[in-house]
Amino acid sequence: MKFVLLTLGLWAAPAFAEPTKPAPTPPPAAKGEIVERSRVEINPAGHAFTSLAVDNPLGDVRVEGYDGNAVQIETRKHAPDEDTLDRLRVSLVPSADGSVRIATLVDNGKEVKHVSRSQVRIDLVIRAPRKARIDATTSTGKLSIENLDAGGELDSASGSISVKNVAGELLTHSVSGQTSLVQVFGSVDAATISSDVDLDSINGEKLVASATKGRIAGRRVMSRDVELTTTDGRIMLESEMALHGHLVISSVNGDVEVRLRRHGAINVRARAVSPNKVDLGQPANLIEHTAGWTVATLGRSSDPMASIELMSKYGAVSLAVIQ
Amino acid sequence: MSATLSDDAQLIAACRRGEARAMEMLYHQFKRRVFGMAHRIVGPNDAEEVAQEVFVRVFRGLAAFRGDSALSTWIYRLTVNASLSYLARRGRRQEVGDETLADVPAAPEVSRDPGLAARIERALAELPPGYRAILVLHDVEGLSHEECAAILECRVGTCKSQLHKARARMRELLGPIGGTPQ
Amino acid sequence: MKCEDVRPKLTAYLDGELEGDRGSAVRGHLRGCEACRTAANDEAALRDGLRALPTLDAPSGMWAKIQTQLADAEIADSEKPGWRRVLARWNPQHWVTPRFALASGAVAVIFCVWAWRFTHRDGGAQVAFQLPRMPTIVTPAPAPAPETSSDDVAAEVAAVPKSTSDSYANAVAELRQLATTSRASWSDSQQKQFDAKVAELEHDIATSEEGRPRHKAYRTLIRYLERAASRDEVAFADTRATP
């Protein structure tokens, strides 16, 4: 009997557990903090929106592409009191040429109570037409864009930059924000000063990345021309080389490690802190040493060729070719 | 993929709750590959229908998805299965002429040898569907042997030998490709 | 190795699966055998050709159609009798033992009647894909901020572009030192070329407006110095234009 009741109970459970959509919960407010959420939608007057410029020095920016024409902005403002909250503004300026400019700022009235930057915040979550180009700037806030088709330019000081599933030409720069690009179809230029750059599944004509004091790690890189540069950090690249591709990887202090899939002939030049720190994965009879460079040609030299240059001034260089 | 486990788990949870935005994000994340795989297995005329069917199955099946495999593996498995059973139901080979190739949506990067690309697409269309699937997964989409084996639910060794046979068959269909001997 | 041994291994070899001795054995055979080399090249060229096939983009109306199909399916679900819906949720694979299955089966009949009465209370399908309608408001741009004391957030925010420039300036200083070390080994003309370029880029920085234009000028110089420091090839560094 107990067994029957138990089974009955188990069966009965799903009837009551209908899937419901809970209201989205706001982030927990800090003690004594006020959080205000609002939503705005702008529809295009004439032709569709072609570009979005977002400037938010006060918090995070997230832009998601979607299959619609309007630009939808969800704003979350955090402030220690009502008066300060009133000072936090989001300005929206659509233009006739199809661009929309969104900026956050702190208003200054006649008499304001002084608050520090750490006490206020405005986070923006924006849904934009997929074909809109995105130019976005943050200061310490995170910057992330996803599912967009017209590329753009992303700029942060210390906030992280995250890009996923974006087509089109892309530029990113940050001073100390971790940069991560995943699934990008188009030419890329990514630069940081003191943070790392992570690349995964990049495909396009050109990939240029530099991290002055960070490391660069790339996997599934299929861009035709690749240039990676660091001063202090390691560079690790796993790439698939095109028939006429060109790879230049260089570092001052960091080690350079490349794993390459290639088809067709390639010309390899490499230099490290000393010749015995260059490992091209080739038998000795295929390698030459000329003017401090270690050189190898894989495939007949009359073939159309891809070329690779690997350099590390004070570190080691290694290449593993997977034919 | 470098998406972290928690990213996938959060996205799945949000989709299960029926959150429209999460569902749309998941769609955009996978649409290129799902459509691309379907296109190259069933052909340009039926690709959209199959891709739609796949996404409907994804969203309706998410409740039962237990996370035994990665989300991407599961979705690509659904794609391959839907494409192959579509072909079996229709019982016809896709026909790819110049006019249908012209309808293929423009891609960001131009194929470096459009003549060869056209020949390859035509030859792909002539392959038996099983061979087509493994070539699309491994060589066109660039998935690893392990991922292909997980998607096709076979051993890695089987996957590799299928791939070898598929390529051999393609070479027969294509004739000389034009690379000079090394 | 004989050709008939090598051919089946070609795929594995080209995919980089054959490590060490096995790989070099195939490589050795390929060096001496024209036929196998041709086969390997053909397969490699095929792989490259497949890899280079254009990335296809999904049609732009597809998501809308998928949403419609999902909505239709949900409506169809809600029109099924409740007991059917509930049954449909259980995956038969959950039933581990026949005894359990039998016992559960016996209970199922009782349950189905019970469940039907409960599920009919909920009032029909949930259509989960409608975006909430949002009012259209445009916040007017506020008046420009007057000067305030340095404690205030407005002043801190106004100081951000300058502090970013300062970070870039520090990076430039460090890179100049590194580049100076490299410079010592260059020819006279290369040194002149380098000095002139650096002077030009520094002039751009000094004459640009604080904020984005100056940051961009800093980044151009930083790139130039990075290339010079890591590659010792001033001429090369010069031909790669930065955005």
Short mmCIF file of C-alpha atoms in Angstrom, two decimals, chain C residues 1-231:
data_model
loop_
_atom_site.label_atom_id
_atom_site.label_comp_id
_atom_site.label_asym_id
_atom_site.label_seq_id
_atom_site.Cartn_x
_atom_site.Cartn_y
_atom_site.Cartn_z
CA MET C 1 56.40 0.67 -45.82
CA LYS C 2 54.34 -0.38 -48.81
CA CYS C 3 51.74 1.73 -50.55
CA GLU C 4 48.88 -0.49 -49.44
CA ASP C 5 50.01 0.04 -45.83
CA VAL C 6 50.32 3.78 -46.25
CA ARG C 7 47.05 4.56 -48.04
CA PRO C 8 44.73 3.64 -45.15
CA LYS C 9 46.94 5.70 -42.82
CA LEU C 10 46.87 8.84 -44.96
CA THR C 11 43.80 10.31 -43.29
CA ALA C 12 45.27 9.80 -39.86
CA TYR C 13 48.61 11.19 -40.99
CA LEU C 14 47.07 14.31 -42.49
CA ASP C 15 44.99 14.85 -39.37
CA GLY C 16 48.12 14.76 -37.26
CA GLU C 17 47.16 11.53 -35.49
CA LEU C 18 50.37 9.67 -36.23
CA GLU C 19 53.00 10.64 -33.74
CA GLY C 20 56.70 9.90 -33.66
CA ASP C 21 57.86 6.81 -35.54
CA ARG C 22 54.61 6.04 -37.26
CA GLY C 23 54.37 9.57 -38.63
CA SER C 24 57.94 9.63 -39.80
CA ALA C 25 57.52 6.22 -41.45
CA VAL C 26 54.66 7.58 -43.54
CA ARG C 27 56.59 10.75 -44.22
CA GLY C 28 59.55 8.70 -45.36
CA HIS C 29 57.44 6.65 -47.73
CA LEU C 30 55.82 9.77 -49.17
CA ARG C 31 59.22 11.25 -49.94
CA GLY C 32 60.02 8.34 -52.17
CA CYS C 33 56.65 7.44 -53.66
CA GLU C 34 55.07 9.73 -56.24
CA ALA C 35 51.74 7.92 -56.34
CA CYS C 36 51.19 8.09 -52.59
CA ARG C 37 52.39 11.66 -52.51
CA THR C 38 49.83 12.59 -55.13
CA ALA C 39 47.13 10.83 -53.14
CA ALA C 40 48.22 12.68 -49.99
CA ASN C 41 48.27 16.02 -51.79
CA ASP C 42 44.85 15.41 -53.27
CA GLU C 43 43.45 14.57 -49.89
CA ALA C 44 45.10 17.58 -48.31
CA ALA C 45 43.80 19.85 -51.06
CA LEU C 46 40.35 18.37 -50.60
CA ARG C 47 40.51 19.05 -46.88
CA ASP C 48 41.59 22.61 -47.54
CA GLY C 49 38.83 23.05 -50.09
CA LEU C 50 36.20 21.74 -47.69
CA ARG C 51 37.52 23.91 -44.91
CA ALA C 52 37.35 26.97 -47.14
CA LEU C 53 33.71 26.51 -48.08
CA PRO C 54 31.84 29.69 -47.22
CA THR C 55 30.17 30.01 -43.84
CA LEU C 56 26.46 30.01 -44.44
CA ASP C 57 24.21 32.47 -42.67
CA ALA C 58 20.74 31.43 -41.58
CA PRO C 59 17.89 33.26 -43.32
CA SER C 60 16.79 36.29 -41.34
CA GLY C 61 13.17 35.26 -40.98
CA MET C 62 13.94 31.87 -39.54
CA TRP C 63 13.64 32.74 -35.86
CA ALA C 64 10.17 34.15 -36.36
CA LYS C 65 9.07 30.95 -38.07
CA ILE C 66 10.54 28.82 -35.29
CA GLN C 67 8.67 30.86 -32.70
CA THR C 68 5.45 30.37 -34.61
CA GLN C 69 6.00 26.63 -34.79
CA LEU C 70 6.77 26.46 -31.09
CA ALA C 71 3.66 28.47 -30.27
CA ASP C 72 1.54 26.20 -32.48
CA ALA C 73 2.98 23.17 -30.74
CA GLU C 74 2.16 24.60 -27.34
CA ILE C 75 -1.41 25.31 -28.42
CA ALA C 76 -1.71 21.77 -29.75
CA ASP C 77 -0.42 20.52 -26.39
CA SER C 78 -2.98 22.46 -24.45
CA GLU C 79 -5.76 21.01 -26.54
CA LYS C 80 -4.73 17.47 -25.66
CA PRO C 81 -6.56 15.93 -22.73
CA GLY C 82 -4.65 16.62 -19.51
CA TRP C 83 -3.80 13.04 -18.75
CA ARG C 84 -2.14 12.73 -22.12
CA ARG C 85 0.00 15.77 -21.51
CA VAL C 86 1.18 14.47 -18.20
CA LEU C 87 1.98 11.05 -19.60
CA ALA C 88 3.91 12.63 -22.45
CA ARG C 89 6.29 14.23 -19.96
CA TRP C 90 7.56 10.97 -18.61
CA ASN C 91 10.33 9.41 -20.58
CA PRO C 92 9.84 5.63 -20.66
CA GLN C 93 13.58 5.24 -20.13
CA HIS C 94 13.11 6.26 -16.51
CA TRP C 95 11.45 2.95 -15.80
CA VAL C 96 14.28 0.84 -14.60
CA THR C 97 12.75 -2.43 -13.53
CA PRO C 98 9.79 -4.36 -14.89
CA ARG C 99 8.35 -4.63 -11.35
CA PHE C 100 8.37 -0.89 -11.02
CA ALA C 101 6.83 -0.56 -14.44
CA LEU C 102 4.09 -3.00 -13.60
CA ALA C 103 3.27 -1.36 -10.31
CA SER C 104 3.35 2.10 -11.86
CA GLY C 105 1.17 0.90 -14.69
CA ALA C 106 -1.43 -0.24 -12.24
CA VAL C 107 -1.38 3.14 -10.57
CA ALA C 108 -1.43 5.00 -13.87
CA VAL C 109 -5.11 4.41 -14.49
CA ILE C 110 -6.08 5.86 -11.11
CA PHE C 111 -3.71 8.74 -11.55
CA CYS C 112 -4.81 9.67 -15.05
CA VAL C 113 -8.30 10.45 -13.91
CA TRP C 114 -6.99 12.47 -10.98
CA ALA C 115 -4.48 14.40 -13.12
CA TRP C 116 -7.06 15.27 -15.74
CA ARG C 117 -9.13 17.08 -13.17
CA PHE C 118 -6.17 19.08 -11.88
CA THR C 119 -4.61 20.08 -15.15
CA HIS C 120 -7.79 21.46 -16.53
CA ARG C 121 -7.64 24.15 -13.91
CA ASP C 122 -4.70 25.97 -15.40
CA GLY C 123 -6.59 27.59 -18.23
CA GLY C 124 -4.73 26.67 -21.37
CA ALA C 125 -1.44 27.13 -23.14
CA GLN C 126 1.33 29.33 -21.96
CA VAL C 127 2.77 31.20 -24.84
CA ALA C 128 6.22 32.02 -23.63
CA PHE C 129 7.62 34.10 -26.45
CA GLN C 130 5.94 37.42 -26.39
CA LEU C 131 8.17 40.35 -25.69
CA PRO C 132 6.57 42.65 -23.17
CA ARG C 133 5.48 45.89 -24.70
CA MET C 134 7.61 48.74 -23.51
CA PRO C 135 6.76 52.40 -23.47
CA THR C 136 8.83 54.62 -25.73
CA ILE C 137 10.46 57.35 -23.71
CA VAL C 138 13.42 59.43 -24.59
CA THR C 139 15.29 60.92 -21.66
CA PRO C 140 16.28 64.45 -22.66
CA ALA C 141 20.00 65.17 -22.60
CA PRO C 142 20.86 67.00 -19.37
CA ALA C 143 22.66 70.35 -19.26
CA PRO C 144 26.46 70.13 -19.32
CA ALA C 145 27.98 69.63 -15.89
CA PRO C 146 29.58 72.65 -14.23
CA GLU C 147 32.83 72.32 -12.25
CA THR C 148 32.55 70.55 -8.92
CA SER C 149 34.99 69.59 -6.23
CA SER C 150 37.09 66.54 -6.87
CA ASP C 151 35.22 64.24 -4.46
CA ASP C 152 32.20 63.98 -6.59
CA VAL C 153 31.41 61.19 -9.01
CA ALA C 154 30.92 63.66 -11.86
CA ALA C 155 34.45 64.91 -11.47
CA GLU C 156 35.79 61.38 -11.14
CA VAL C 157 34.05 60.36 -14.33
CA ALA C 158 35.37 63.45 -16.11
CA ALA C 159 38.88 62.45 -15.09
CA VAL C 160 38.65 58.98 -16.65
CA PRO C 161 39.96 59.87 -20.12
CA LYS C 162 43.02 61.51 -18.65
CA SER C 163 43.79 58.58 -16.40
CA THR C 164 43.53 56.23 -19.37
CA SER C 165 45.95 58.44 -21.25
CA ASP C 166 48.28 58.27 -18.28
CA SER C 167 48.19 54.47 -18.37
CA TYR C 168 49.01 54.54 -22.06
CA ALA C 169 51.81 57.00 -21.42
CA ASN C 170 53.35 54.64 -18.87
CA ALA C 171 53.19 51.80 -21.35
CA VAL C 172 54.87 53.97 -23.95
CA ALA C 173 57.67 54.84 -21.54
CA GLU C 174 58.38 51.17 -20.78
CA LEU C 175 58.24 50.17 -24.41
CA ARG C 176 60.58 52.97 -25.40
CA GLN C 177 63.15 51.56 -23.03
CA LEU C 178 62.83 48.12 -24.58
CA ALA C 179 62.95 49.53 -28.08
CA THR C 180 66.06 51.52 -27.18
CA THR C 181 67.81 48.26 -26.34
CA SER C 182 66.92 46.88 -29.76
CA ARG C 183 67.78 50.14 -31.46
CA ALA C 184 71.39 49.83 -30.47
CA SER C 185 71.81 46.91 -32.86
CA TRP C 186 70.25 48.62 -35.89
CA SER C 187 72.00 50.35 -38.73
CA ASP C 188 72.22 54.15 -38.75
CA SER C 189 69.52 54.56 -41.34
CA GLN C 190 67.20 52.24 -39.46
CA GLN C 191 67.78 54.19 -36.28
CA LYS C 192 66.98 57.42 -38.07
CA GLN C 193 63.85 55.93 -39.55
CA PHE C 194 62.77 54.71 -36.13
CA ASP C 195 63.45 58.03 -34.43
CA ALA C 196 61.56 59.94 -37.09
CA LYS C 197 58.57 57.66 -36.87
CA VAL C 198 58.45 57.84 -33.08
CA ALA C 199 58.70 61.63 -33.20
CA GLU C 200 55.85 61.75 -35.71
CA LEU C 201 53.63 59.54 -33.57
CA GLU C 202 54.44 61.48 -30.41
CA HIS C 203 53.51 64.67 -32.19
CA ASP C 204 50.16 63.10 -33.07
CA ILE C 205 49.60 62.34 -29.41
CA ALA C 206 50.48 65.83 -28.25
CA THR C 207 48.25 67.51 -30.80
CA SER C 208 45.22 65.28 -30.41
CA GLU C 209 42.23 66.02 -28.25
CA GLU C 210 42.13 64.36 -24.84
CA GLY C 211 39.88 61.36 -24.83
CA ARG C 212 39.33 58.95 -27.70
CA PRO C 213 41.51 60.73 -30.28
CA ARG C 214 44.48 60.81 -27.92
CA HIS C 215 43.98 57.22 -26.84
CA LYS C 216 43.98 56.14 -30.45
CA ALA C 217 47.21 58.03 -31.08
CA TYR C 218 48.78 56.37 -28.04
CA ARG C 219 47.76 52.95 -29.26
CA THR C 220 49.34 53.58 -32.65
CA LEU C 221 52.65 54.44 -31.00
CA ILE C 222 52.39 51.48 -28.64
CA ARG C 223 51.88 49.11 -31.55
CA TYR C 224 54.83 50.56 -33.41
CA LEU C 225 57.08 50.24 -30.36
CA GLU C 226 55.92 46.69 -29.64
CA ARG C 227 56.76 45.60 -33.13
CA ALA C 228 60.09 47.34 -33.09
CA ALA C 229 60.98 45.84 -29.70
CA SER C 230 59.98 42.28 -30.50
CA ARG C 231 61.04 42.07 -34.11
#
